[in-house]
Tab-separated table of C-alpha atoms in Angstrom:
chain	number	residue	atom	x	y	z
C	253	MET	CA	38.659	-29.009	-82.869
C	254	SER	CA	41.251	-31.452	-84.122
C	255	ALA	CA	41.059	-32.815	-87.622
C	256	PRO	CA	40.749	-36.571	-88.127
C	257	ALA	CA	43.774	-38.331	-86.690
C	258	ASP	CA	45.059	-39.591	-90.039
C	259	ILE	CA	45.568	-36.011	-91.214
C	260	ASP	CA	48.559	-35.665	-88.903
C	261	ARG	CA	50.522	-38.533	-90.523
C	262	THR	CA	53.402	-37.749	-92.805
C	263	GLY	CA	53.027	-40.037	-95.845
C	264	PRO	CA	52.335	-38.581	-99.313
C	265	ALA	CA	48.686	-39.699	-99.327
C	266	ASP	CA	48.145	-38.259	-95.858
C	267	SER	CA	49.864	-35.027	-96.868
C	268	MET	CA	47.446	-34.733	-99.767
C	269	ARG	CA	44.498	-35.363	-97.428
C	270	ALA	CA	45.830	-32.650	-95.108
C	271	ARG	CA	45.971	-30.136	-97.976
C	272	LEU	CA	42.466	-31.085	-99.094
C	273	PHE	CA	41.188	-30.748	-95.525
C	274	VAL	CA	42.664	-27.255	-95.268
C	275	ALA	CA	41.315	-26.254	-98.699
C	276	LEU	CA	37.842	-27.540	-97.800
C	277	GLN	CA	37.724	-25.285	-94.756
C	278	TYR	CA	37.744	-22.188	-96.976
C	279	LEU	CA	34.503	-23.445	-98.548
C	280	LEU	CA	32.671	-24.749	-95.492
C	281	PRO	CA	29.958	-22.672	-93.765
C	282	GLN	CA	32.092	-22.627	-90.631
C	283	HIS	CA	29.743	-20.761	-88.290
C	284	PHE	CA	26.668	-22.684	-89.447
C	285	LEU	CA	28.347	-26.050	-88.844
C	286	SER	CA	29.708	-24.920	-85.488
C	287	GLY	CA	26.202	-23.773	-84.540
C	288	LEU	CA	24.842	-27.235	-85.321
C	289	VAL	CA	27.520	-28.801	-83.155
C	290	HIS	CA	26.630	-26.343	-80.392
C	291	GLU	CA	23.026	-27.581	-80.387
C	292	ILE	CA	23.717	-31.289	-80.807
C	293	THR	CA	26.346	-31.462	-78.071
C	294	ARG	CA	23.869	-29.995	-75.571
C	295	SER	CA	21.158	-32.547	-76.279
C	296	ARG	CA	19.955	-34.391	-73.168
C	297	MET	CA	18.206	-37.094	-75.171
C	298	PRO	CA	19.822	-40.331	-73.950
C	299	LEU	CA	20.161	-41.824	-77.428
C	300	VAL	CA	21.957	-38.737	-78.779
C	301	ARG	CA	24.011	-38.020	-75.660
C	302	ASP	CA	25.187	-41.589	-75.124
C	303	ALA	CA	25.997	-42.179	-78.802
C	304	LEU	CA	28.144	-39.031	-78.928
C	305	ILE	CA	29.962	-39.798	-75.692
C	306	ARG	CA	30.634	-43.445	-76.595
C	307	ALA	CA	31.924	-42.495	-80.044
C	308	PHE	CA	34.220	-39.849	-78.553
C	309	VAL	CA	35.589	-42.178	-75.858
C	310	ASN	CA	36.258	-44.920	-78.403
C	311	ARG	CA	38.039	-42.479	-80.719
C	312	PHE	CA	40.081	-40.319	-78.336
C	313	HIS	CA	40.362	-42.365	-75.095
C	314	PRO	CA	40.236	-39.444	-72.627
C	315	ASP	CA	41.685	-40.102	-69.178
C	316	MET	CA	38.706	-40.052	-66.811
C	317	SER	CA	40.642	-41.131	-63.720
C	318	ASP	CA	41.128	-37.539	-62.526
C	319	ALA	CA	37.600	-36.333	-63.379
C	320	GLU	CA	35.115	-35.385	-60.683
C	321	ARG	CA	32.772	-38.007	-62.175
C	322	THR	CA	34.711	-40.837	-63.773
C	323	ASP	CA	31.810	-42.497	-65.644
C	324	PRO	CA	31.346	-40.665	-68.986
C	325	LEU	CA	27.684	-41.668	-69.222
C	326	LEU	CA	26.778	-39.947	-65.953
C	327	TYR	CA	26.965	-36.506	-67.575
C	328	ALA	CA	23.763	-34.736	-68.621
C	329	SER	CA	24.997	-33.964	-72.138
C	330	PHE	CA	28.023	-34.448	-74.344
C	331	ASN	CA	29.072	-30.864	-73.621
C	332	ALA	CA	28.852	-31.451	-69.863
C	333	PHE	CA	31.101	-34.486	-70.321
C	334	PHE	CA	33.494	-32.578	-72.574
C	335	THR	CA	33.860	-29.664	-70.128
C	336	ARG	CA	33.940	-31.953	-67.078
C	337	ALA	CA	35.415	-30.723	-63.818
C	338	LEU	CA	38.435	-32.382	-62.258
C	339	ALA	CA	38.481	-34.068	-58.877
C	340	PRO	CA	39.718	-31.801	-56.055
C	341	GLY	CA	43.506	-31.778	-55.955
C	342	ALA	CA	43.916	-33.335	-59.412
C	343	ARG	CA	45.955	-30.351	-60.615
C	344	PRO	CA	48.175	-29.004	-57.825
C	345	ILE	CA	49.224	-25.425	-58.467
C	346	ASP	CA	52.931	-24.654	-58.102
C	347	PRO	CA	53.047	-22.641	-54.849
C	348	ASP	CA	56.174	-20.645	-55.696
C	349	PRO	CA	55.028	-16.997	-55.982
C	350	ALA	CA	57.645	-16.505	-58.731
C	351	ALA	CA	56.254	-19.376	-60.822
C	352	LEU	CA	54.036	-18.663	-63.823
C	353	VAL	CA	51.926	-21.789	-64.347
C	354	SER	CA	50.174	-23.425	-67.253
C	355	PRO	CA	46.591	-22.213	-67.746
C	356	VAL	CA	45.553	-25.423	-69.553
C	357	ASP	CA	46.139	-29.081	-70.154
C	358	GLY	CA	47.518	-29.463	-73.658
C	359	SER	CA	50.715	-29.125	-75.641
C	360	VAL	CA	52.977	-26.205	-76.460
C	361	SER	CA	52.556	-25.209	-80.106
C	362	GLN	CA	55.041	-22.331	-79.978
C	363	ILE	CA	56.900	-20.591	-77.169
C	364	GLY	CA	59.399	-17.755	-77.098
C	365	ARG	CA	59.625	-13.999	-77.450
C	366	LEU	CA	57.936	-11.563	-79.763
C	367	ASP	CA	60.109	-10.034	-82.454
C	368	GLY	CA	58.763	-6.553	-81.865
C	369	SER	CA	55.080	-7.164	-82.551
C	370	TRP	CA	55.519	-10.477	-84.420
C	371	LEU	CA	54.561	-13.875	-82.995
C	372	VAL	CA	55.487	-17.195	-84.569
C	373	GLN	CA	52.498	-19.321	-85.595
C	374	ALA	CA	54.348	-22.189	-87.301
C	375	LYS	CA	57.411	-22.652	-89.467
C	376	GLY	CA	57.212	-19.992	-92.169
C	377	HIS	CA	54.171	-18.266	-90.640
C	378	ALA	CA	53.973	-15.313	-88.262
C	379	TYR	CA	51.361	-12.719	-87.345
C	380	THR	CA	51.282	-9.434	-85.475
C	381	LEU	CA	50.233	-8.665	-81.945
C	382	GLU	CA	48.035	-5.842	-83.244
C	383	SER	CA	46.122	-8.195	-85.539
C	384	LEU	CA	45.712	-10.744	-82.739
C	385	LEU	CA	44.354	-8.273	-80.180
C	386	ALA	CA	42.396	-6.295	-82.788
C	387	THR	CA	41.831	-3.334	-80.494
C	388	ASP	CA	43.356	0.079	-79.835
C	389	LEU	CA	47.143	-0.017	-79.700
C	390	SER	CA	47.367	0.838	-75.990
C	391	TRP	CA	47.107	-2.800	-74.898
C	392	ALA	CA	49.399	-4.046	-77.648
C	393	GLN	CA	52.093	-1.640	-76.423
C	394	HIS	CA	52.256	-3.546	-73.119
C	395	PHE	CA	53.410	-6.739	-74.836
C	396	LEU	CA	55.702	-5.541	-77.657
C	397	GLY	CA	58.941	-7.511	-77.472
C	398	GLY	CA	57.523	-9.596	-74.650
C	399	ALA	CA	57.063	-13.334	-74.185
C	400	PHE	CA	54.357	-15.584	-75.576
C	401	ALA	CA	53.272	-19.204	-75.442
C	402	THR	CA	50.643	-20.877	-77.617
C	403	PHE	CA	48.892	-23.962	-76.250
C	404	TYR	CA	46.859	-26.467	-78.260
C	405	LEU	CA	44.073	-28.362	-76.510
C	406	ALA	CA	43.491	-31.729	-78.172
C	407	PRO	CA	40.009	-33.282	-78.024
C	408	PHE	CA	41.014	-35.655	-75.212
C	409	ASN	CA	42.368	-32.856	-72.995
C	410	TYR	CA	40.674	-31.208	-70.028
C	411	HIS	CA	39.013	-28.090	-71.464
C	412	ARG	CA	38.788	-25.570	-68.667
C	413	ILE	CA	41.151	-22.597	-68.572
C	414	HIS	CA	42.831	-21.353	-65.404
C	415	MET	CA	44.792	-18.350	-64.219
C	416	PRO	CA	48.564	-18.563	-64.857
C	417	LEU	CA	49.117	-15.901	-62.181
C	418	SER	CA	46.964	-14.087	-59.671
C	419	GLY	CA	45.434	-10.964	-61.173
C	420	ARG	CA	42.455	-8.703	-61.672
C	421	LEU	CA	40.517	-8.605	-64.918
C	422	ARG	CA	41.290	-5.190	-66.420
C	423	ALA	CA	39.711	-5.549	-69.871
C	424	ALA	CA	37.977	-8.162	-72.021
C	425	TRP	CA	36.642	-8.104	-75.545
C	426	TYR	CA	35.274	-10.304	-78.303
C	427	VAL	CA	36.845	-10.348	-81.768
C	428	PRO	CA	34.762	-11.790	-84.620
C	429	GLY	CA	36.395	-13.996	-87.191
C	430	GLN	CA	36.443	-17.269	-89.022
C	431	LEU	CA	36.541	-20.746	-87.517
C	432	PHE	CA	39.361	-22.674	-89.118
C	433	SER	CA	40.578	-25.820	-87.402
C	434	VAL	CA	43.622	-25.221	-85.200
C	435	ASN	CA	45.239	-28.622	-85.704
C	436	ALA	CA	48.869	-28.783	-86.870
C	437	ALA	CA	48.031	-29.226	-90.559
C	438	THR	CA	45.834	-26.131	-90.676
C	439	THR	CA	48.161	-24.033	-88.519
C	440	ALA	CA	50.994	-24.789	-90.930
C	441	CYS	CA	48.961	-23.764	-93.984
C	442	VAL	CA	46.601	-20.893	-93.123
C	443	PRO	CA	48.427	-17.539	-92.792
C	444	ALA	CA	47.768	-15.584	-89.569
C	445	LEU	CA	45.326	-18.268	-88.438
C	446	PHE	CA	45.042	-17.139	-84.817
C	447	ALA	CA	44.456	-13.547	-85.897
C	448	ARG	CA	41.729	-14.696	-88.325
C	449	ASN	CA	39.707	-16.961	-86.059
C	450	GLU	CA	37.026	-15.778	-83.652
C	451	ARG	CA	38.481	-15.108	-80.205
C	452	VAL	CA	38.038	-13.661	-76.731
C	453	VAL	CA	40.810	-11.567	-75.164
C	454	CYS	CA	41.189	-11.145	-71.393
C	455	VAL	CA	43.806	-8.782	-69.945
C	456	PHE	CA	44.779	-8.987	-66.282
C	457	GLY	CA	46.821	-6.880	-63.917
C	458	ASP	CA	48.656	-7.606	-60.681
C	459	GLY	CA	50.353	-4.473	-59.419
C	460	THR	CA	52.670	-3.288	-62.193
C	461	LEU	CA	52.448	-6.576	-64.101
C	462	SER	CA	49.953	-7.024	-66.931
C	463	PHE	CA	49.357	-10.271	-68.782
C	464	ALA	CA	46.808	-11.494	-71.291
C	465	LEU	CA	45.108	-14.698	-72.349
C	466	VAL	CA	43.633	-15.016	-75.836
C	467	LEU	CA	41.030	-17.770	-76.204
C	468	VAL	CA	40.920	-18.732	-79.882
C	469	GLY	CA	37.858	-20.433	-81.332
C	470	ALA	CA	38.015	-23.123	-83.999
C	471	LEU	CA	35.934	-25.252	-86.332
C	472	PHE	CA	33.163	-27.012	-84.375
C	473	VAL	CA	33.941	-25.051	-81.207
C	474	GLY	CA	30.377	-24.522	-80.058
C	475	SER	CA	31.183	-21.687	-77.687
C	476	ILE	CA	33.762	-19.938	-75.548
C	477	GLU	CA	32.781	-19.077	-71.970
C	478	THR	CA	34.305	-17.017	-69.190
C	479	VAL	CA	33.309	-17.074	-65.542
C	480	TRP	CA	32.374	-13.371	-65.786
C	481	HIS	CA	30.424	-13.312	-69.051
C	482	GLY	CA	28.993	-16.802	-69.482
C	483	GLU	CA	28.815	-17.859	-73.135
C	484	VAL	CA	30.515	-15.189	-75.216
C	485	THR	CA	30.182	-17.180	-78.429
C	486	PRO	CA	28.273	-18.067	-80.527
C	487	ARG	CA	26.868	-14.600	-81.187
C	488	ARG	CA	24.025	-13.654	-83.483
C	489	LEU	CA	25.723	-10.362	-84.354
C	490	ARG	CA	29.374	-11.069	-85.006
C	491	HIS	CA	31.027	-7.698	-84.571
C	492	GLY	CA	33.707	-6.644	-82.107
C	493	ALA	CA	32.443	-5.913	-78.613
C	494	GLU	CA	33.830	-4.880	-75.260
C	495	LEU	CA	32.881	-7.330	-72.505
C	496	SER	CA	31.740	-5.897	-69.191
C	497	LEU	CA	33.830	-5.835	-66.036
C	498	ASP	CA	30.972	-7.055	-63.867
C	499	GLU	CA	31.471	-8.936	-60.599
C	500	SER	CA	27.891	-10.251	-60.425
C	501	ARG	CA	28.943	-13.690	-61.744
C	502	ALA	CA	32.494	-13.945	-60.410
C	503	PRO	CA	35.040	-11.693	-58.672
C	504	LEU	CA	37.328	-9.730	-60.959
C	505	ASP	CA	40.281	-10.724	-58.760
C	506	LEU	CA	41.248	-14.373	-59.184
C	507	GLU	CA	44.043	-16.360	-57.577
C	508	LYS	CA	46.652	-18.290	-59.538
C	509	GLY	CA	45.068	-21.559	-60.637
C	510	ALA	CA	41.464	-20.364	-60.420
C	511	GLU	CA	39.155	-21.232	-63.313
C	512	LEU	CA	38.508	-18.331	-65.690
C	513	GLY	CA	36.781	-19.964	-68.647
C	514	ARG	CA	36.286	-23.002	-70.830
C	515	PHE	CA	36.051	-24.211	-74.398
C	516	ASN	CA	32.943	-26.127	-75.389
C	517	MET	CA	34.943	-28.291	-77.804
C	518	GLY	CA	38.706	-27.781	-78.112
C	519	SER	CA	40.928	-24.997	-79.328
C	520	THR	CA	43.945	-22.805	-78.553
C	521	VAL	CA	45.052	-20.411	-75.813
C	522	ILE	CA	47.781	-17.782	-76.276
C	523	LEU	CA	49.479	-16.345	-73.180
C	524	LEU	CA	51.138	-12.926	-73.493
C	525	MET	CA	53.629	-11.425	-71.050
C	526	PRO	CA	55.322	-7.996	-71.148
C	527	PRO	CA	59.053	-7.713	-71.916
C	528	GLY	CA	61.529	-8.478	-69.166
C	529	ARG	CA	59.041	-10.013	-66.755
C	530	CYS	CA	59.522	-13.770	-67.171
C	531	GLU	CA	61.949	-16.438	-68.366
C	532	TRP	CA	60.504	-19.607	-69.901
C	533	LEU	CA	61.873	-22.836	-68.458
C	534	ARG	CA	64.470	-24.301	-70.805
C	535	THR	CA	62.770	-27.696	-70.736
C	536	LEU	CA	59.752	-26.281	-72.605
C	537	THR	CA	59.835	-26.590	-76.377
C	538	SER	CA	57.341	-26.901	-79.205
C	539	GLY	CA	55.480	-30.152	-78.614
C	540	SER	CA	55.957	-30.247	-74.831
C	541	SER	CA	52.952	-31.533	-72.901
C	542	VAL	CA	51.697	-29.317	-70.077
C	543	ARG	CA	49.076	-29.529	-67.347
C	544	VAL	CA	47.202	-26.905	-65.357
C	545	GLY	CA	49.305	-25.608	-62.473
C	546	GLN	CA	52.641	-26.808	-63.852
C	547	ALA	CA	55.411	-24.190	-63.710
C	548	LEU	CA	56.234	-22.743	-67.148
C	549	ALA	CA	58.390	-19.757	-66.288
C	550	ARG	CA	59.884	-17.742	-63.481
C	551	LEU	CA	58.942	-14.116	-62.998
C	552	THR	CA	61.848	-11.697	-63.162
């Protein structure tokens, strides 16, 4: 979840507050606090639900015009409001079969190519593919020297995650970790942040092409869900686990643009592509805004 808005300002006092905010996160009981948020945001008590929703709307001003239900107070809980569905047709999916599309609404934190196994997190910070995937090296080998894009979902964004390409779920696993904020101030200060935070990895295949989406948890992120596994987090036993390839909830094959998961509160998604298989559009840079279904790259 984003830090308070004033943390992102650039004055000396705000810079000091940013450093204090980051330092405080090392001391906070991150999972305990996130568990409390998980419970509170699911309350159906009108006084709790309405107070949370009104406070959020007043603070972040989410655009409800493209939501399936445009009145924030019609949702059963704050979490239902936060993970609201969009109206049909609100996010047209680029029909070009060679177009790789955005899996989320948000902004581009970093985009480019891996330097071997290294991904850029922020200026002066990088981390390895192996530490991010935290599994046997066979999957990491697919993406060495490939392309990556990191997307930040702000609190006001739509928080469902969609397929950037058509594909079949080939593997999925949960990686335990911490729950640092993923806002710009924390990303710039905490080394290997995305490889330290709790996350869910989903790897897909379409013929000879493999691609992966890494769903990174954050402070106050109550849970991460997929359409196949339901709520993956929070977990009572936080140790690494393979997630089943079970079609009882949803088909393993999903079309480009289909929903694959959601964040209950906001966070970060990292898209991984193998080497030589796509070219990012030149108009995309760090800070670019993106929406589900928007073309990000062309397959090669």
